[in-house]
mmCIF file of C-alpha atoms in Angstrom:
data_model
loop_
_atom_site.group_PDB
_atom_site.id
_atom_site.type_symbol
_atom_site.label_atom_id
_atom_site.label_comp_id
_atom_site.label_asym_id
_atom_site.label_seq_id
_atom_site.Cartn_x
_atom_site.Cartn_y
_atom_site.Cartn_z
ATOM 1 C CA UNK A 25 -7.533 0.734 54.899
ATOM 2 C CA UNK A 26 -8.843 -2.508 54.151
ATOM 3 C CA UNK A 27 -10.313 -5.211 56.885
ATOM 4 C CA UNK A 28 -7.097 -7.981 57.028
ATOM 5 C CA UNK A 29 -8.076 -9.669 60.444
ATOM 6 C CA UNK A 30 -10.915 -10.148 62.685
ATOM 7 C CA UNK A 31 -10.661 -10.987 66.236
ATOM 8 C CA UNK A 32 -13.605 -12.562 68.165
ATOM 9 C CA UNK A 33 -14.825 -12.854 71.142
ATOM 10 C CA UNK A 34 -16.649 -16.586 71.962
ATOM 11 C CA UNK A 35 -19.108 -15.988 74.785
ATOM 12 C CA UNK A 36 -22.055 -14.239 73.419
ATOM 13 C CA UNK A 37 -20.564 -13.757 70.319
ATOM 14 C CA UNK A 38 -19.999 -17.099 68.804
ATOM 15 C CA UNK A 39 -21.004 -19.701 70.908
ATOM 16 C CA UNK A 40 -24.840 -19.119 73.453
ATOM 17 C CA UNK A 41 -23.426 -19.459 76.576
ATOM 18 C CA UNK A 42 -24.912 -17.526 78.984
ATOM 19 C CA UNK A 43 -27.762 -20.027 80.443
ATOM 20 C CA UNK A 44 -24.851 -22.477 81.438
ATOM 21 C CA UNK A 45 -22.746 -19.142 82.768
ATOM 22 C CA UNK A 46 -25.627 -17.936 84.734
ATOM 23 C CA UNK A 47 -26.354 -21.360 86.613
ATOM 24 C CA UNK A 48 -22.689 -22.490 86.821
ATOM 25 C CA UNK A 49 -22.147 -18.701 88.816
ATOM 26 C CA UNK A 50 -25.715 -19.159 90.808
ATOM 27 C CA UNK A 51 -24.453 -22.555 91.780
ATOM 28 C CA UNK A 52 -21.023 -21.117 92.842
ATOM 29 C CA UNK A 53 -22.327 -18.323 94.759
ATOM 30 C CA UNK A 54 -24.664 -20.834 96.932
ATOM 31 C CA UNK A 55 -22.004 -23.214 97.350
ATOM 32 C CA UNK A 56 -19.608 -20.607 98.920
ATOM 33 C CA UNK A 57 -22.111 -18.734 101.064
ATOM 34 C CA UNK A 58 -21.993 -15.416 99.340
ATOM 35 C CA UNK A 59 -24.978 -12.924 99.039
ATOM 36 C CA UNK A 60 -27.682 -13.269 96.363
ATOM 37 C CA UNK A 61 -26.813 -11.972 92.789
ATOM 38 C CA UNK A 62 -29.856 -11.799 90.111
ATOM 39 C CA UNK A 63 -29.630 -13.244 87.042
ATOM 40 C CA UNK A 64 -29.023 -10.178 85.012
ATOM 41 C CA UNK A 65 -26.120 -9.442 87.601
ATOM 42 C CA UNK A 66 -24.710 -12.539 87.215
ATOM 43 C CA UNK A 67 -24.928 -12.256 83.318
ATOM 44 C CA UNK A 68 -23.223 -8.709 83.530
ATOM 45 C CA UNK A 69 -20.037 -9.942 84.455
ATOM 46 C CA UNK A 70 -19.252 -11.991 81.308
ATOM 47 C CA UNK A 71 -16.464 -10.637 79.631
ATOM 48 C CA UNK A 72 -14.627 -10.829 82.810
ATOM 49 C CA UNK A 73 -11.792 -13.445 83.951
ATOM 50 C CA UNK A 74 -12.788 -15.781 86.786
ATOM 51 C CA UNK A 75 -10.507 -14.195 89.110
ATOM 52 C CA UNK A 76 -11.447 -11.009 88.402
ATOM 53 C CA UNK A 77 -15.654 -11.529 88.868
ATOM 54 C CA UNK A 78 -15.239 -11.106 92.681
ATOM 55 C CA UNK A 79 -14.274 -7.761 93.616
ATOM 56 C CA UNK A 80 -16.923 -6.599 91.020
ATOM 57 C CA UNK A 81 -19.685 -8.746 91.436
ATOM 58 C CA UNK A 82 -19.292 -8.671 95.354
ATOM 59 C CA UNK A 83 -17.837 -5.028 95.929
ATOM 60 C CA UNK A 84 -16.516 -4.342 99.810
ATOM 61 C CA UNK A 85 -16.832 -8.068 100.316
ATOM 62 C CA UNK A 86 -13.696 -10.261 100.824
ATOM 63 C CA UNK A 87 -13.720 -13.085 98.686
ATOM 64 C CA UNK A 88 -11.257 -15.823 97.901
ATOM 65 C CA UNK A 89 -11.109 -15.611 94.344
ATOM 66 C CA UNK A 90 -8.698 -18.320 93.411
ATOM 67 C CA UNK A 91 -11.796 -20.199 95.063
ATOM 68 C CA UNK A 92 -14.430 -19.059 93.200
ATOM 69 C CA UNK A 93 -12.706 -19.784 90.448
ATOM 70 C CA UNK A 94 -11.675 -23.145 91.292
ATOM 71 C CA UNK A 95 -15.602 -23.636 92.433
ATOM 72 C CA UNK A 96 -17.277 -22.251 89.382
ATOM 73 C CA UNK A 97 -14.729 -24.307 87.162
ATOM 74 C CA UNK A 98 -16.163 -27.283 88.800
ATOM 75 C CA UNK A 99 -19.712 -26.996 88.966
ATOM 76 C CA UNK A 100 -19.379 -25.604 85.072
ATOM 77 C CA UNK A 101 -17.841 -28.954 84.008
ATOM 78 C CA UNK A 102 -20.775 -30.625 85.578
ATOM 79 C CA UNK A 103 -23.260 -28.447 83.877
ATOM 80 C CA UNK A 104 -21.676 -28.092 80.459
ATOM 81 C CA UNK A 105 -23.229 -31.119 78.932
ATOM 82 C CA UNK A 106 -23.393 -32.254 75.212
ATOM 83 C CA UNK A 107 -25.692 -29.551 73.742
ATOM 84 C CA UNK A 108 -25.650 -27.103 76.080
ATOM 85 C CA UNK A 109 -23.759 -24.633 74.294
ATOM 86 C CA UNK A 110 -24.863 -23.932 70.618
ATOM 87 C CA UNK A 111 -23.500 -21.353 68.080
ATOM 88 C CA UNK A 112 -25.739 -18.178 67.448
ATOM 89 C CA UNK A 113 -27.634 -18.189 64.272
ATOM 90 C CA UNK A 114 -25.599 -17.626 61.179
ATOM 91 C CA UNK A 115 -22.287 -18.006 62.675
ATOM 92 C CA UNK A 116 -20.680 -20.821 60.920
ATOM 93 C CA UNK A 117 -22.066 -19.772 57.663
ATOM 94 C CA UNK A 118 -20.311 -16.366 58.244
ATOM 95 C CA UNK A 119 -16.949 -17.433 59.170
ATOM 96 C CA UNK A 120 -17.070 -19.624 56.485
ATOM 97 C CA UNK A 121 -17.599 -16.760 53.824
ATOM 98 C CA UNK A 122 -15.311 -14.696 55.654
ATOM 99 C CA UNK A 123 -12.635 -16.831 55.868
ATOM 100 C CA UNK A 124 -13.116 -17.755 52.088
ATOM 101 C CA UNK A 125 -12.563 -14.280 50.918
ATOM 102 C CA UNK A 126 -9.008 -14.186 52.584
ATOM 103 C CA UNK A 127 -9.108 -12.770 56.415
ATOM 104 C CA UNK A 128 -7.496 -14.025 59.384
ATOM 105 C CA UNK A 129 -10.414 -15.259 62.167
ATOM 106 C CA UNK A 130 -9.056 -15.038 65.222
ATOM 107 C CA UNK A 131 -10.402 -15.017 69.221
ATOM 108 C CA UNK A 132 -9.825 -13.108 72.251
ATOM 109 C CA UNK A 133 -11.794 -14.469 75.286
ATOM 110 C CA UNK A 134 -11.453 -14.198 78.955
ATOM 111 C CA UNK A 135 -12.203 -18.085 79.107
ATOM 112 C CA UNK A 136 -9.733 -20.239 79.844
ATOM 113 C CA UNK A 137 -8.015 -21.670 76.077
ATOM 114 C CA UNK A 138 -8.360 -25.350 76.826
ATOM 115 C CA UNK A 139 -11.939 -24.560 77.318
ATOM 116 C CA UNK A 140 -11.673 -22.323 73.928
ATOM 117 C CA UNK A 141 -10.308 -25.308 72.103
ATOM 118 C CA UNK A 142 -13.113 -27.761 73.022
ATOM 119 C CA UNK A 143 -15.749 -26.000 72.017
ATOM 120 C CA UNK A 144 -13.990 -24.749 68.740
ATOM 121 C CA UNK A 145 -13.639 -28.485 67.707
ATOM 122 C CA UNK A 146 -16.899 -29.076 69.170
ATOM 123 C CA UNK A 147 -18.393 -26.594 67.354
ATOM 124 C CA UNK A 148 -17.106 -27.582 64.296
ATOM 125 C CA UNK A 149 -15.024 -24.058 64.233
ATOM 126 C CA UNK A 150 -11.735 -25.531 63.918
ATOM 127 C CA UNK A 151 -11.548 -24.694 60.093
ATOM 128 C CA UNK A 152 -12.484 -20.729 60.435
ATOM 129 C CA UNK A 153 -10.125 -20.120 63.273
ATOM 130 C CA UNK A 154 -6.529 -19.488 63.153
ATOM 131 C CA UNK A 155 -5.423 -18.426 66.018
ATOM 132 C CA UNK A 156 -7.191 -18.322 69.912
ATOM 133 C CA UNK A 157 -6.016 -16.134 72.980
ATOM 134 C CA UNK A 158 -7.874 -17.330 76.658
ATOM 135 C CA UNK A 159 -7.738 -15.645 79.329
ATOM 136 C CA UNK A 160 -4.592 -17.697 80.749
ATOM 137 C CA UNK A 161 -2.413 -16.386 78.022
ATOM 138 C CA UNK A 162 -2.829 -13.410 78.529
ATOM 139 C CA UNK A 163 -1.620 -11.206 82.062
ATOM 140 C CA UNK A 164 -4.418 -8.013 81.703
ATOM 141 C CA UNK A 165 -7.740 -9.388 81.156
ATOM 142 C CA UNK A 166 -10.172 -7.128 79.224
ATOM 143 C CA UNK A 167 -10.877 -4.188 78.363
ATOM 144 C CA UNK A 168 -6.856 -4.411 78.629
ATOM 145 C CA UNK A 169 -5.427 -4.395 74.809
ATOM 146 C CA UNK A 170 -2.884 -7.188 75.464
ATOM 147 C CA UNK A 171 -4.806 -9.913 73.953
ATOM 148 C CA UNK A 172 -5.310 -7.819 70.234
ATOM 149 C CA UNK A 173 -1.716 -6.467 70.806
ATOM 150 C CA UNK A 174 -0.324 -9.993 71.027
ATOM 151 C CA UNK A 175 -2.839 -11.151 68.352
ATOM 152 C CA UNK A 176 -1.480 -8.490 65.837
ATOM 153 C CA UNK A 177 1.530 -8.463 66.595
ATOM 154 C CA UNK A 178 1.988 -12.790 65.819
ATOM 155 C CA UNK A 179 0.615 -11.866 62.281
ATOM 156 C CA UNK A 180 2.277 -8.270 61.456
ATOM 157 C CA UNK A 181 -0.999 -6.320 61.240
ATOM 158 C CA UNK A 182 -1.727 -2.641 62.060
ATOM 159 C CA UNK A 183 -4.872 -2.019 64.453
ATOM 160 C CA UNK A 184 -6.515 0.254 61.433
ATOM 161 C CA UNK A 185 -6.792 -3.655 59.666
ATOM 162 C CA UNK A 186 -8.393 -5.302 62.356
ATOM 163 C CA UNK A 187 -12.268 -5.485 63.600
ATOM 164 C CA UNK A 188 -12.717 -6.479 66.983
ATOM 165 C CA UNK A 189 -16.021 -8.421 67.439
ATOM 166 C CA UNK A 190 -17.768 -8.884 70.752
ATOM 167 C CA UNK A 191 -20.764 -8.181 72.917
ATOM 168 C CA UNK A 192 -20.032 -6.572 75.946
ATOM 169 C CA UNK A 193 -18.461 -3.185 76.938
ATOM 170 C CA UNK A 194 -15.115 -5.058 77.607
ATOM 171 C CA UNK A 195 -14.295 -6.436 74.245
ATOM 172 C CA UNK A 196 -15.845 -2.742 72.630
ATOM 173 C CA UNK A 197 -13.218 -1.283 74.902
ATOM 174 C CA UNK A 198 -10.309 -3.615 74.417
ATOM 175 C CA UNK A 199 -10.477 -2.833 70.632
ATOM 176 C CA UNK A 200 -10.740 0.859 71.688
ATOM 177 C CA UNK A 201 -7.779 0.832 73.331
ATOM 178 C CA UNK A 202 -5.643 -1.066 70.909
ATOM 179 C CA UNK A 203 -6.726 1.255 67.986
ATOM 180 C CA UNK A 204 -8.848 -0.717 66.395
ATOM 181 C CA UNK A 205 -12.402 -0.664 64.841
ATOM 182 C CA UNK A 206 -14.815 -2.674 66.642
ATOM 183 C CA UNK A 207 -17.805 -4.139 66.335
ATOM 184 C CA UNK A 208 -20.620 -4.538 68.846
ATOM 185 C CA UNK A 209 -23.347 -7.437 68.564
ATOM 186 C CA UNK A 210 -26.246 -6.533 69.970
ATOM 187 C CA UNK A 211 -27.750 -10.515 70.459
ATOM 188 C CA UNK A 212 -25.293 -11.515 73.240
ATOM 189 C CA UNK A 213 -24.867 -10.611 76.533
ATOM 190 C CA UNK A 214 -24.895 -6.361 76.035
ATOM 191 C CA UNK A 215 -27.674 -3.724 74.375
ATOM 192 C CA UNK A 216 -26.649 -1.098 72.226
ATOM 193 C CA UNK A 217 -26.921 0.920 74.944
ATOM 194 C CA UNK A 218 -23.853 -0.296 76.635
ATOM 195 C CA UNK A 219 -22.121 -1.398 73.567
ATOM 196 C CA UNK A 220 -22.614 2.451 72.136
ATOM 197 C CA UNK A 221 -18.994 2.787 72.068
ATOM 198 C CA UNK A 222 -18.525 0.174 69.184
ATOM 199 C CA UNK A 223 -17.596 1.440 65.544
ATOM 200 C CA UNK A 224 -20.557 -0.627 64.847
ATOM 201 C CA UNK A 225 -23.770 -1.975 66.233
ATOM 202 C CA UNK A 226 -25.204 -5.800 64.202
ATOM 203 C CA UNK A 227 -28.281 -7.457 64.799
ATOM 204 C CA UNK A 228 -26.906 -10.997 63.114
ATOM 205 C CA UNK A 229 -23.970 -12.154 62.782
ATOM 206 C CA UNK A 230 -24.328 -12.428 59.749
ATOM 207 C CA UNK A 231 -24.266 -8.339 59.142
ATOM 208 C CA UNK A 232 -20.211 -8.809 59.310
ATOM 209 C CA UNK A 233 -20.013 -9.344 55.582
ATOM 210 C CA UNK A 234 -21.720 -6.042 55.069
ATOM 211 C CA UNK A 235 -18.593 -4.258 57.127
ATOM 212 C CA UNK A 236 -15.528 -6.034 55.302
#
């Protein structure tokens, strides 16, 4: 069956975000006292709500969560200055194409969809996308399928037309376990190691138009 929809994840997929991730959660984890996390650690929990980082990236260890994510929230609005957030090469050009030969662009992200919508108009995205799920629209946060089962439901497509796009285990497993194909990228935040589960693996963003 032909590809009708495809629905994206933003961090590490679209938009580079992971410097300002990794020093916004650094910053966090200094401000409320908690133990040391390296970079890579830090990085590995992208995909993830706010809420949800704690228990995982801090495991035995009781932490107020609404608070870290009313602390990282913070100290990410300082940090996330004009600039510091660029798309990854070739992804404007792609959507573009994409959305020229007739299929619905959608995202799926564990951010928060205010935050989705600035950088999609800041980005210059606005055009490409139809249709954007955060992490505060949704109530299971990925790999949970609620965020492609509400996206596919609100345009009547069947999970065998949809390509989920992302670059970490959770959005390769969210597409999993809504039945659709999915696509790994292997420039973001994952390898193809970890994202071995995808349908496919791409190098560039770019490779999409070979898969539709």
């Amino acid at each position: 069956m032909s590809t009708k929809i495809i629905i994206l994840d933003f961090d590490g997929t679209l938009g580079d975000t992971t410097d300002v991730i990794i020093r916004t959660t650094q910053a966090a984890i200094k401000e409320l006292g908690l133990p040391s996390r390296t970079d890579a650690e830090c990085a590995a929990m992208i995909g993830l709500r706010l809420v949800e980082i704690p228990p995982v990236l801090f495991p035995g260890l009781e932490v107020d969560c609404d608070l870290y994510a009313q602390t990282y929230r913070r100290i990410f609005n300082t940090l996330n200055t004009p600039g510091a957030v660029t798309l990854y090469p070739h992804v404007l050009e792609t959507l573009k194409e994409l959305k020229s030969r007739g299929l619905t662009l959608t995202i799926a992200s564990s951010r928060s969809n205010n935050s989705l919508k600035e950088y999609i108009d800041n980005l210059d995205l606005a055009s490409t996308i139809t249709y954007i799920l955060g992490g505060n629209d949704v109530s299971n946060g990925k790999p949970h399928p609620e965020a492609v089962n509400m996206t596919l439901e609100k345009f009547g497509f069947k999970p065998e037309e949809a390509i989920v796009v992302g670059d970490t285990v959770f959005d390769i497993h969210m597409g999993r376990n809504a039945g659709t194909r999915t696509c790994g990228v292997a420039y973001g935040n994952g390898t193809r190691e970890t994202l071995s589960d995808a349908t496919w693996i791409i190098d560039d963003f770019s490779d999409l138009l070979e898969l539709v």
